[in-house]
Amino acid sequence: LPELPEVEIVRRGLVNLTPGLAIVKIELLRPDCVAGEAQEFINGLEQQTLHHWQRLGKYLLGKLDNGGWWVVHLRMTGQLLWLTTPQPVGKHTRARMFFTGGSELRFVDQRTFGRMWWVPPGQEVTQVVTGLRGMGPEPWDCSVQDLYQKCQHSQRPIKTALLDQTWIAGLGNIYADECLFLSGIDPSTPCHDLSRPQIETLHQAIIQVLETSIQAGGTTFAHFRHVQGMNGHYLNQAWVYGRAGQPCRVCGTEIQRRKIAGRSSHGCPRCQPKRPTKH
Ligand SMILES: [Zn+2]
């Protein structure tokens, strides 16, 4: 499912295409893709002009000229597709947003977990979008000290902690595995057993992996596309994710997949050795 880099790539696509355009008309083919009252969503957004797009974790936030917000979360299979010519409406089309100039932004979502919100002018987005409350800092805004403090007080495996959106916003299974490999940390290591140098390395690796992936256009899943339909190619260069049974790119040892707290984890047993605890 989309993680931070994929949502960031969708955001960059929207930033290139929509600011300055007004939403002329909205058609909700499946009104429950909107959180709250469907007609309020339509009335709130129609005739409004988009100013810019931000991202918080995996949420896309479109700021309107009138001060309101249009918030989108793609969840597992949601896609936003920018169409400049008429296209047949498929069975997974949930909503159609038509813009000045004749283009359409189409919300397609096979599993139907994706959601959109309208935040009226003058209200904080967290008042309306409850999932944004308590969300941790963006990886770029999370300091080494902050990460260190969190680890000191947690006995969970570091892999599990990295997936916790209240710790760091936007990391999912793929990039958590990748940055643990880059930092040479066994994913099952309890957080409080990590040394300060290990946490410094991990902090750098998180930023590095996310930036590499954004440059590669993200990871393409069955249901992730850029708003203009291109694919990402991060997985071609992934260190461990999706490579179980293949040789480690550094040492040649077979990459292993195992379950940690219910999630599959990929790693190299040689590059990510279990270490004696520091206690
Ligand atoms: Zn290795």
mmCIF file with all atom_site columns, C-alpha atoms and ligand atoms in Angstrom, residues 181 248 250-253 268 270-271, ligand 1:
data_model
loop_
_atom_site.group_PDB
_atom_site.id
_atom_site.type_symbol
_atom_site.label_atom_id
_atom_site.label_alt_id
_atom_site.label_comp_id
_atom_site.label_asym_id
_atom_site.label_entity_id
_atom_site.label_seq_id
_atom_site.pdbx_PDB_ins_code
_atom_site.Cartn_x
_atom_site.Cartn_y
_atom_site.Cartn_z
_atom_site.occupancy
_atom_site.B_iso_or_equiv
_atom_site.pdbx_formal_charge
_atom_site.auth_seq_id
_atom_site.auth_comp_id
_atom_site.auth_asym_id
_atom_site.auth_atom_id
_atom_site.pdbx_PDB_model_num
ATOM   1  C  CA . PHE A 1 181 ? 18.957 -2.997  6.486  1.00 0.00 ? 181 PHE A CA 1
ATOM   2  C  CA . CYS A 1 248 ? 22.032 -9.837  -0.251 1.00 0.00 ? 248 CYS A CA 1
ATOM   3  C  CA . VAL A 1 250 ? 26.177 -6.427  0.002  1.00 0.00 ? 250 VAL A CA 1
ATOM   4  C  CA . CYS A 1 251 ? 27.336 -9.867  1.229  1.00 0.00 ? 251 CYS A CA 1
ATOM   5  C  CA . GLY A 1 252 ? 25.514 -12.471 -0.876 1.00 0.00 ? 252 GLY A CA 1
ATOM   6  C  CA . THR A 1 253 ? 23.756 -14.131 2.090  1.00 0.00 ? 253 THR A CA 1
ATOM   7  C  CA . CYS A 1 268 ? 20.009 -10.055 5.838  1.00 0.00 ? 268 CYS A CA 1
ATOM   8  C  CA . ARG A 1 270 ? 24.704 -11.301 8.226  1.00 0.00 ? 270 ARG A CA 1
ATOM   9  C  CA . CYS A 1 271 ? 24.448 -7.538  7.615  1.00 0.00 ? 271 CYS A CA 1
HETATM 10 ZN ZN . ZN  B 2 .   ? 24.124 -9.045  3.716  1.00 0.00 ? 1   ZN  B ZN 1
#
